[in-house]
Coordinates of C-alpha atoms in Angstrom, one line a residue:
Chain A
M262 CA 0.0 0.0 0.0
S263 CA 2.7 2.5 1.0
N264 CA 4.8 1.4 -1.9
E265 CA 1.9 2.2 -4.2
N266 CA 1.6 5.6 -2.6
Q267 CA 5.2 6.3 -3.1
Q268 CA 5.0 5.2 -6.7
S269 CA 2.2 7.7 -7.3
L270 CA 4.1 10.4 -5.5
V271 CA 7.1 9.8 -7.8
S272 CA 5.0 9.8 -10.9
S273 CA 3.1 12.9 -9.9
L274 CA 6.4 14.7 -9.2
Y275 CA 7.7 13.5 -12.5
E276 CA 4.5 14.7 -14.3
R277 CA 4.7 18.0 -12.6
F278 CA 8.4 18.9 -13.0
L279 CA 9.8 16.9 -15.9
K280 CA 6.8 16.1 -18.1
N281 CA 4.3 19.0 -18.1
P282 CA 5.6 22.4 -19.1
W283 CA 6.1 24.9 -16.3
P284 CA 4.0 28.1 -16.3
Y285 CA 5.6 31.0 -18.2
Y286 CA 5.6 33.1 -15.0
T287 CA 7.7 30.5 -13.2
G288 CA 10.2 30.6 -16.1
A289 CA 10.3 34.4 -15.9
V290 CA 11.1 34.5 -12.2
I291 CA 13.8 31.8 -12.5
L292 CA 15.4 33.4 -15.6
A293 CA 15.5 36.8 -13.8
V294 CA 17.0 35.4 -10.7
L295 CA 19.6 33.5 -12.7
N296 CA 20.5 36.6 -14.7
V297 CA 21.0 38.6 -11.5
A298 CA 23.1 35.8 -10.0
L299 CA 25.1 35.7 -13.2
L300 CA 25.8 39.4 -13.0
A301 CA 26.8 39.1 -9.3
A302 CA 29.0 36.1 -9.9
S303 CA 30.8 37.2 -13.1
G304 CA 30.3 41.0 -13.4
K305 CA 28.5 40.6 -16.7
P306 CA 24.8 39.9 -17.4
W307 CA 23.5 37.2 -19.7
G308 CA 24.2 37.4 -23.4
I309 CA 24.2 34.9 -26.2
S310 CA 25.0 36.2 -29.7
G311 CA 28.3 37.9 -29.0
I312 CA 29.8 34.4 -28.3
F313 CA 29.0 33.4 -31.9
N314 CA 32.0 35.6 -33.0
Y315 CA 34.2 33.0 -31.3
W316 CA 32.3 30.1 -32.7
G317 CA 32.7 31.6 -36.2
G318 CA 36.4 32.1 -35.5
M319 CA 36.7 28.5 -34.3
I320 CA 35.1 27.1 -37.4
V321 CA 37.2 29.1 -39.7
E322 CA 40.4 28.2 -37.9
L323 CA 39.3 24.6 -37.9
F324 CA 39.3 24.7 -41.7
G325 CA 42.7 26.3 -41.7
G326 CA 41.6 29.9 -42.2
S327 CA 43.0 32.9 -40.5
V328 CA 41.1 35.3 -38.4
E329 CA 43.8 37.7 -37.4
N330 CA 42.5 40.4 -39.8
W331 CA 39.0 40.3 -38.5
L332 CA 37.9 43.4 -36.7
F333 CA 36.7 41.3 -33.7
F334 CA 40.0 39.5 -33.3
K335 CA 42.1 42.7 -33.7
N336 CA 41.3 43.1 -30.0
P337 CA 44.1 41.0 -28.4
K338 CA 41.8 40.0 -25.5
H339 CA 39.4 38.4 -28.0
L340 CA 42.1 36.6 -29.9
K341 CA 43.6 35.3 -26.6
L342 CA 40.2 34.0 -25.6
L343 CA 39.6 32.4 -29.0
H344 CA 42.9 30.4 -28.6
K345 CA 41.8 29.1 -25.2
G346 CA 39.5 26.9 -27.3
F347 CA 35.9 25.8 -27.1
W348 CA 35.9 24.7 -23.4
G349 CA 38.3 27.4 -22.2
N350 CA 35.9 30.1 -23.3
P351 CA 33.3 30.5 -20.5
G352 CA 30.7 32.1 -22.8
S353 CA 31.0 29.4 -25.3
V354 CA 30.5 26.8 -22.6
R355 CA 27.4 28.7 -21.5
D356 CA 25.9 28.8 -24.9
F357 CA 26.6 25.1 -25.6
A358 CA 25.2 24.2 -22.2
I359 CA 21.8 25.5 -23.3
I360 CA 21.7 23.0 -26.2
I361 CA 22.6 20.1 -23.9
A362 CA 20.2 21.1 -21.2
A363 CA 17.3 21.3 -23.7
L364 CA 18.3 17.9 -25.0
M365 CA 18.3 16.5 -21.5
T366 CA 15.0 17.9 -20.4
S367 CA 13.2 16.9 -23.7
L368 CA 14.7 13.3 -23.3
L369 CA 13.6 13.2 -19.6
A370 CA 10.1 14.2 -20.7
G371 CA 10.2 11.4 -23.3
Q372 CA 9.4 14.1 -25.9
F373 CA 12.6 14.3 -28.0
K374 CA 11.9 14.0 -31.7
F375 CA 14.3 14.6 -34.6
K376 CA 12.5 17.0 -36.9
M377 CA 13.7 17.2 -40.4
I378 CA 13.3 20.3 -42.6
K379 CA 9.9 20.1 -44.2
S380 CA 10.3 22.2 -47.3
W381 CA 12.6 24.6 -49.3
R382 CA 10.6 27.4 -47.9
Q383 CA 11.4 26.4 -44.4
F384 CA 15.0 26.1 -45.3
A385 CA 15.0 29.6 -46.9
A386 CA 13.3 31.0 -43.8
A387 CA 16.0 29.5 -41.6
V388 CA 18.8 31.0 -43.8
I389 CA 17.4 34.5 -44.1
G390 CA 16.2 34.5 -40.5
G391 CA 19.6 33.5 -39.2
L392 CA 21.4 36.1 -41.3
F393 CA 19.1 38.9 -40.3
M394 CA 19.3 38.0 -36.6
G395 CA 23.1 37.7 -36.6
Y396 CA 23.6 41.0 -38.5
G397 CA 21.0 42.8 -36.5
A398 CA 22.3 41.5 -33.1
M399 CA 25.8 42.7 -33.9
I400 CA 25.0 46.2 -35.1
A401 CA 22.4 46.7 -32.3
F402 CA 24.8 45.4 -29.6
G403 CA 22.7 42.5 -28.4
C404 CA 20.0 40.0 -29.2
N405 CA 16.8 39.3 -27.3
I406 CA 18.9 38.3 -24.3
G407 CA 21.7 40.8 -24.3
G408 CA 19.6 43.7 -25.7
L409 CA 16.0 43.2 -24.7
F410 CA 16.5 41.3 -21.4
S411 CA 19.9 42.4 -19.9
G412 CA 20.1 45.7 -21.7
T413 CA 16.7 46.9 -20.6
A414 CA 17.2 45.6 -17.1
S415 CA 20.5 47.6 -16.9
M416 CA 18.4 50.7 -17.4
S417 CA 20.1 51.5 -20.6
L418 CA 18.4 53.4 -23.3
H419 CA 19.7 51.0 -26.0
G420 CA 17.6 48.2 -24.4
W421 CA 14.4 50.3 -24.7
V422 CA 15.1 51.4 -28.3
F423 CA 15.7 47.7 -29.0
M424 CA 12.4 46.7 -27.5
V425 CA 10.4 49.2 -29.6
F426 CA 12.1 48.3 -32.9
I427 CA 12.1 44.5 -32.3
F428 CA 8.3 44.8 -31.9
L429 CA 8.0 46.7 -35.2
G430 CA 10.3 44.1 -36.8
G431 CA 8.2 41.3 -35.4
L432 CA 5.1 42.9 -37.0
V433 CA 6.7 42.9 -40.4
G434 CA 8.1 39.4 -39.8
S435 CA 4.6 38.2 -39.0
K436 CA 3.2 39.7 -42.2
I437 CA 6.0 37.9 -44.2
L438 CA 5.4 34.7 -42.4
V439 CA 1.6 34.7 -43.0
K440 CA 2.1 35.6 -46.6
Y441 CA 5.0 33.3 -47.7
L442 CA 5.4 30.5 -45.2
L443 CA 1.9 29.4 -44.5
Chain B
M1208 CA -21.4 21.2 -21.1
E1209 CA -21.1 17.5 -20.4
K1210 CA -22.3 16.7 -23.8
K1211 CA -19.7 19.0 -25.4
Q1212 CA -16.8 17.4 -23.5
S1213 CA -17.9 14.0 -24.7
S1214 CA -17.5 14.8 -28.4
I1215 CA -13.8 15.4 -27.8
A1216 CA -13.6 12.3 -25.6
A1217 CA -15.2 10.2 -28.3
A1218 CA -12.8 11.4 -31.0
R1219 CA -9.9 10.8 -28.6
A1220 CA -11.0 7.3 -27.8
A1221 CA -11.5 6.5 -31.5
R1222 CA -8.0 7.7 -32.4
R1223 CA -6.4 6.0 -29.5
A1224 CA -8.0 2.7 -30.6
A1225 CA -6.8 3.2 -34.1
R1226 CA -3.2 3.9 -32.9
A1227 CA -3.2 0.9 -30.7
K1228 CA -4.3 -1.3 -33.6
E1229 CA -1.5 0.2 -35.7
N1230 CA 1.1 -0.4 -33.0
E1231 CA -0.1 -4.0 -32.6
A1232 CA 0.4 -4.5 -36.3
N1233 CA 3.9 -3.0 -36.1
Q1234 CA 4.5 -5.1 -33.0
K1235 CA 6.0 -2.2 -31.1
K1236 CA 5.0 -0.6 -27.8
A1237 CA 5.0 3.2 -27.5
S1238 CA 5.6 3.1 -23.8
K1239 CA 8.8 1.1 -24.1
K1240 CA 10.3 3.6 -26.5
G1241 CA 9.5 6.4 -24.1
K1242 CA 11.5 4.6 -21.4
I1243 CA 14.6 4.5 -23.6
Q1244 CA 14.4 8.3 -23.9
I1245 CA 14.1 8.7 -20.1
T1246 CA 17.1 6.4 -19.6
L1247 CA 19.2 8.4 -22.1
G1248 CA 18.1 11.6 -20.3
V1249 CA 19.3 10.3 -16.9
L1250 CA 22.6 9.2 -18.5
L1251 CA 22.9 12.7 -20.0
F1252 CA 22.2 14.2 -16.6
I1253 CA 25.1 12.2 -15.1
A1254 CA 27.3 13.2 -18.0
I1255 CA 26.5 16.9 -17.4
I1256 CA 27.6 16.6 -13.8
I1257 CA 30.8 14.8 -14.8
T1258 CA 31.5 17.5 -17.5
G1259 CA 31.1 20.2 -14.9
Y1260 CA 33.6 18.5 -12.6
V1261 CA 36.1 17.9 -15.4
L1262 CA 35.8 21.5 -16.5
K1263 CA 36.5 22.7 -12.9
V1264 CA 39.5 20.4 -12.5
N1265 CA 41.0 20.5 -16.0
V1266 CA 39.9 23.8 -17.6
S1267 CA 38.9 26.6 -15.3
S1268 CA 36.5 27.3 -12.5
K1269 CA 35.0 30.1 -14.7
S1270 CA 34.2 27.6 -17.4
A1271 CA 32.6 25.3 -14.8
L1272 CA 30.6 28.1 -13.4
M1273 CA 29.3 29.1 -16.8
W1274 CA 28.5 25.4 -17.5
V1275 CA 26.2 25.5 -14.4
F1276 CA 24.6 28.7 -15.5
G1277 CA 24.1 27.6 -19.1
I1278 CA 22.5 24.3 -17.9
S1279 CA 20.2 26.2 -15.6
F1280 CA 19.2 28.7 -18.3
G1281 CA 18.6 25.9 -20.8
V1282 CA 16.5 23.8 -18.4
T1283 CA 14.4 26.8 -17.5
L1284 CA 13.9 27.8 -21.1
Q1285 CA 12.9 24.4 -22.3
R1286 CA 10.8 23.4 -19.3
A1287 CA 8.8 26.6 -19.3
R1288 CA 8.8 26.8 -23.2
F1289 CA 10.1 30.3 -22.6
C1290 CA 10.3 32.0 -26.0
F1291 CA 11.3 35.6 -26.4
T1292 CA 10.2 35.5 -30.0
A1293 CA 6.7 34.5 -29.1
A1294 CA 6.6 37.2 -26.4
V1295 CA 7.3 39.9 -29.0
R1296 CA 5.3 38.4 -31.8
D1297 CA 2.1 36.9 -30.3
P1298 CA 0.2 40.0 -28.9
A1299 CA -0.3 41.3 -32.4
L1300 CA -0.3 38.0 -34.3
T1301 CA -2.5 35.8 -32.2
G1302 CA -3.7 37.9 -29.2
S1303 CA -1.8 35.8 -26.7
M1304 CA -0.1 37.9 -24.1
S1305 CA 1.0 35.7 -21.2
L1306 CA 4.6 35.4 -22.6
A1307 CA 4.9 39.1 -23.3
K1308 CA 3.9 39.8 -19.7
S1309 CA 6.3 37.2 -18.4
V1310 CA 9.2 38.8 -20.2
L1311 CA 8.2 42.2 -18.7
I1312 CA 8.1 40.6 -15.3
A1313 CA 11.5 39.1 -15.8
I1314 CA 12.9 42.5 -16.9
G1315 CA 11.3 44.1 -13.8
I1316 CA 12.8 41.6 -11.4
A1317 CA 16.2 41.7 -13.1
T1318 CA 16.2 45.5 -12.9
I1319 CA 15.9 45.4 -9.1
G1320 CA 18.8 43.0 -8.8
F1321 CA 21.0 44.7 -11.4
A1322 CA 20.4 48.1 -9.8
A1323 CA 21.4 46.7 -6.4
I1324 CA 24.6 45.1 -7.7
H1325 CA 25.6 48.2 -9.8
Y1326 CA 24.8 50.5 -6.9
A1327 CA 26.9 48.5 -4.5
N1328 CA 29.9 48.2 -6.9
G1329 CA 30.1 51.7 -8.1
D1330 CA 29.9 55.4 -7.4
P1331 CA 26.2 56.2 -7.6
S1332 CA 26.7 59.8 -8.4
T1333 CA 28.7 59.2 -11.6
A1334 CA 27.5 55.7 -12.2
K1335 CA 31.1 54.5 -12.5
L1336 CA 31.8 51.0 -11.6
A1337 CA 34.6 49.3 -9.7
K1338 CA 37.1 47.4 -11.9
G1339 CA 35.9 44.0 -13.0
A1340 CA 32.2 44.9 -12.9
Y1341 CA 30.4 46.0 -16.1
Y1342 CA 27.4 47.9 -17.0
F1343 CA 25.5 46.5 -19.9
V1344 CA 25.1 50.0 -21.4
K1345 CA 25.8 50.3 -25.1
P1346 CA 25.8 53.1 -27.7
V1347 CA 22.3 53.9 -28.9
G1348 CA 21.4 55.3 -32.2
L1349 CA 20.1 54.4 -35.7
H1350 CA 22.1 51.2 -35.6
T1351 CA 20.1 50.0 -32.6
A1352 CA 16.8 50.7 -34.4
V1353 CA 17.9 49.1 -37.7
G1354 CA 19.5 46.1 -35.9
A1355 CA 16.5 45.4 -33.7
F1356 CA 14.2 45.8 -36.7
L1357 CA 16.2 43.2 -38.7
F1358 CA 16.4 41.0 -35.7
G1359 CA 12.7 41.1 -35.2
I1360 CA 12.0 40.1 -38.8
G1361 CA 14.6 37.3 -38.6
M1362 CA 13.4 35.8 -35.4
V1363 CA 9.8 35.6 -36.5
I1364 CA 10.5 33.9 -39.8
A1365 CA 13.2 31.6 -38.4
G1366 CA 10.9 30.6 -35.5
G1367 CA 13.2 31.5 -32.7
C1368 CA 15.8 34.0 -31.5
A1369 CA 19.2 33.2 -30.1
S1370 CA 18.1 31.5 -27.0
G1371 CA 15.2 29.8 -28.8
T1372 CA 17.5 28.6 -31.6
L1373 CA 19.9 26.9 -29.1
M1374 CA 17.1 25.4 -27.1
R1375 CA 15.4 24.0 -30.2
I1376 CA 18.6 22.4 -31.5
G1377 CA 18.6 20.5 -28.3
E1378 CA 15.0 19.5 -28.9
G1379 CA 16.0 18.0 -32.3
F1380 CA 15.0 20.7 -34.8
M1381 CA 17.0 20.4 -38.0
M1382 CA 15.7 23.8 -39.1
Q1383 CA 17.3 25.6 -36.2
M1384 CA 20.7 24.0 -36.9
I1385 CA 20.6 25.8 -40.3
T1386 CA 19.5 28.9 -38.5
L1387 CA 22.4 28.7 -36.1
I1388 CA 24.9 28.3 -39.0
F1389 CA 23.6 31.4 -40.7
F1390 CA 23.2 33.2 -37.4
I1391 CA 27.0 32.9 -37.0
C1392 CA 27.6 34.1 -40.5
G1393 CA 25.3 37.1 -39.8
V1394 CA 27.2 37.8 -36.6
L1395 CA 30.6 37.8 -38.4
L1396 CA 29.2 40.1 -41.1
G1397 CA 27.5 42.4 -38.6
F1398 CA 30.6 42.8 -36.4
A1399 CA 32.7 43.6 -39.5
N1400 CA 30.2 46.2 -40.5
R1401 CA 30.2 48.0 -37.2
P1402 CA 32.6 50.8 -38.3
F1403 CA 30.2 51.6 -41.1
W1404 CA 27.5 52.3 -38.6
K1405 CA 29.9 53.9 -36.1
D1406 CA 31.1 56.5 -38.6
K1407 CA 27.7 57.7 -39.4
I1408 CA 25.2 57.4 -36.6
F1409 CA 26.5 56.1 -33.3
F1410 CA 25.5 58.1 -30.3
K1411 CA 26.9 57.8 -26.8
P1412 CA 25.4 55.2 -24.4
V1413 CA 22.6 56.5 -22.2
H1414 CA 22.4 55.1 -18.8
F1415 CA 19.3 56.3 -16.8
P1416 CA 20.9 56.3 -13.4
K1417 CA 23.8 58.5 -14.7
E1418 CA 21.4 60.9 -16.3
F1419 CA 18.7 61.2 -13.6
G1420 CA 20.1 59.6 -10.4
W1421 CA 19.2 56.1 -9.1
V1422 CA 15.7 56.7 -7.6
P1423 CA 14.3 58.7 -10.6
A1424 CA 15.9 56.2 -13.0
L1425 CA 14.2 53.3 -11.2
F1426 CA 10.9 55.2 -11.1
L1427 CA 11.2 55.9 -14.9
Q1428 CA 12.1 52.3 -15.5
F1429 CA 9.0 50.9 -13.8
V1430 CA 6.7 53.5 -15.3
L1431 CA 8.0 52.4 -18.8
L1432 CA 7.5 48.7 -17.9
F1433 CA 4.0 49.5 -16.8
L1434 CA 3.3 51.3 -20.0
C1435 CA 4.5 48.3 -21.9
F1436 CA 2.2 46.1 -19.8
L1437 CA -0.7 48.3 -20.8
T1438 CA 0.3 48.3 -24.5
V1439 CA 0.5 44.5 -24.5
E1440 CA -2.9 44.3 -23.0
Y1441 CA -4.3 46.8 -25.5
I1442 CA -2.8 45.2 -28.5
S1443 CA -3.9 41.7 -27.5
R1444 CA -7.5 42.7 -26.7
K1445 CA -7.7 44.6 -30.0
R1446 CA -6.4 41.5 -31.8
K1447 CA -9.0 39.2 -30.1
Q1448 CA -11.9 41.5 -31.1
K1449 CA -10.9 41.3 -34.7
K1450 CA -12.1 38.1 -36.2
Chain C
M199 CA -21.2 17.8 -36.3
Q200 CA -18.2 18.2 -38.5
E201 CA -14.7 16.9 -37.7
K202 CA -11.7 18.5 -39.4
E203 CA -8.1 17.4 -39.3
L204 CA -5.1 19.6 -39.7
D205 CA -1.6 18.2 -40.1
C206 CA 1.0 20.6 -38.8
L207 CA 3.8 18.1 -38.2
G208 CA 7.1 19.7 -38.9
E209 CA 5.7 23.2 -38.8
A210 CA 7.4 25.7 -36.6
C211 CA 5.7 28.1 -34.3
P212 CA 3.4 30.1 -34.9
I213 CA 2.2 28.3 -38.1
P214 CA 0.1 25.7 -36.3
L215 CA -1.7 28.4 -34.4
V216 CA -2.3 30.6 -37.5
K217 CA -3.6 27.6 -39.5
A218 CA -5.8 26.5 -36.6
E219 CA -7.3 30.0 -36.3
K220 CA -8.1 30.0 -40.1
A221 CA -9.6 26.6 -39.9
M222 CA -11.7 27.5 -36.8
N223 CA -13.2 30.4 -38.8
T224 CA -14.6 28.0 -41.4
L225 CA -16.2 25.7 -38.7
E226 CA -19.5 25.9 -37.0
V227 CA -20.2 25.9 -33.3
G228 CA -20.0 22.3 -32.1
D229 CA -17.5 21.2 -34.7
L230 CA -14.3 19.6 -33.8
L231 CA -10.8 20.5 -35.1
I232 CA -7.9 18.0 -34.6
I233 CA -4.4 19.4 -35.1
S234 CA -1.3 17.1 -35.2
I235 CA 1.8 18.9 -34.0
D236 CA 5.4 18.1 -33.1
H237 CA 6.5 21.5 -32.0
S238 CA 7.1 21.5 -28.3
C239 CA 6.1 25.2 -27.9
A240 CA 2.9 24.7 -29.9
M241 CA 1.7 22.0 -27.5
K242 CA 1.6 24.8 -24.9
N243 CA 0.5 27.9 -26.8
L244 CA -2.1 26.2 -29.0
P245 CA -4.3 25.0 -26.1
E246 CA -3.7 28.2 -24.2
W247 CA -4.9 30.2 -27.2
A248 CA -8.0 28.0 -27.7
R249 CA -9.0 28.2 -24.1
D250 CA -8.4 32.0 -24.2
N251 CA -10.9 32.2 -27.0
G252 CA -13.5 30.2 -25.1
H253 CA -13.3 26.9 -26.9
N254 CA -13.1 23.4 -25.3
V255 CA -9.7 22.0 -25.7
E256 CA -7.8 18.8 -24.8
I257 CA -4.4 17.5 -25.7
E258 CA -3.1 14.0 -26.1
E259 CA 0.5 12.8 -26.5
T260 CA 0.4 10.4 -29.4
G261 CA 4.1 9.7 -29.6
E262 CA 7.5 11.0 -28.6
G263 CA 7.4 14.7 -29.1
Q264 CA 4.1 14.4 -30.9
W265 CA 0.7 15.6 -29.9
E266 CA -2.9 15.9 -31.1
V267 CA -4.8 18.9 -30.0
F268 CA -8.6 18.6 -30.0
I269 CA -10.5 21.9 -30.2
E270 CA -14.2 22.1 -30.0
K271 CA -15.6 25.3 -31.3
C272 CA -17.8 26.8 -28.6
K273 CA -18.6 30.2 -29.9

């Protein structure tokens, strides 16, 4: 009898924390607390896209290319960090960990599924969307995380301007999506 | 009411029976397959802990720390299905506003923490920080507007921003792997192009506490957040009225 | 009573929702819409949207990372 009760406790905890999605507000509070903790622990708030400069550099160097002439790596600090490698670069570890964590939780929920690209249109959307996001994030000094979340929370004007224009971009993007991708 | 529920229940039961029949024909059990995934998940969890330990011992404690943070961010993003793209997109597109409000709440909570840390680590009158601590205050100008606008278009058509792309790669989306590759290309291009924007239209960073002092800055910040809250509510309601 | 199926497997957010909304507009009160999805975010925002708009909704996991959302038009 008690064994049965325990069984149901385990399975209800599993359902609640690992199977069913958490409420958005729970996520919001945890992410905010983590971002504050990150700032306190490392001196810098959360950001994602800036790290992709290093990933790009790593890929190019992997294929024997040279990155010394790139604007980003003309800063000796950046070049030094690049040569610490994938795991020696704390930001790169942090970005990669997000992929692994999402893989783990979707496996634990029994909800992992490998999803192929459905059509050429979807492929084109991924290419154009990726390019726009990368370019936009770099000239605006931040993506949704570094600009919208951390930038605004730092009480910087650039975060607020980012928020207004990302909303307008989102409106245009939605129009494009409904027209071409449906 | 009861009758209405039962039409869904009937359709569900019919489909469940059809699936069971199909599974029987293929001689496989869905539940067994699910257990494999959970086992793999547990193994991955153990591997994550080992990786953290190895990073601490062999690489650096900073890398290990960021591993812990990254895993925590990733777990939260995936479990809550937290999507910044949907937060920006959905009030106008579908009339859903819970994610947009969640993001505003997250910004509000982070503001309090950031302000406290910045206040403690710097000179409040000039908003200068002790060495080793950073503000996340960047130049603002036309580049911010253009960049954010492009980012907004990109994230909606690609179905995820930076955090969403990484999270969805973990969930097994091939499409987001392509997005990531071209995201990196875009980043390289964008950084190389910064001088172009800098020569023309960079302005100095604007940090509210430096301009107005800490208390007025916090007041302004929360007034703005509240206005955003109202805007989200207004846009969503208007969208829902329109059929 | 009419029953309509919508296959949104492989579609990224928000396409399932936009398609569902279009389909709902063609249905009568009491009709049933069944949407197959495999996008982990749609399994949360699709039911939320339907409930928000006053419809009856249920979700069933039909496989790993695959769901069927049942929406009954109520108004």
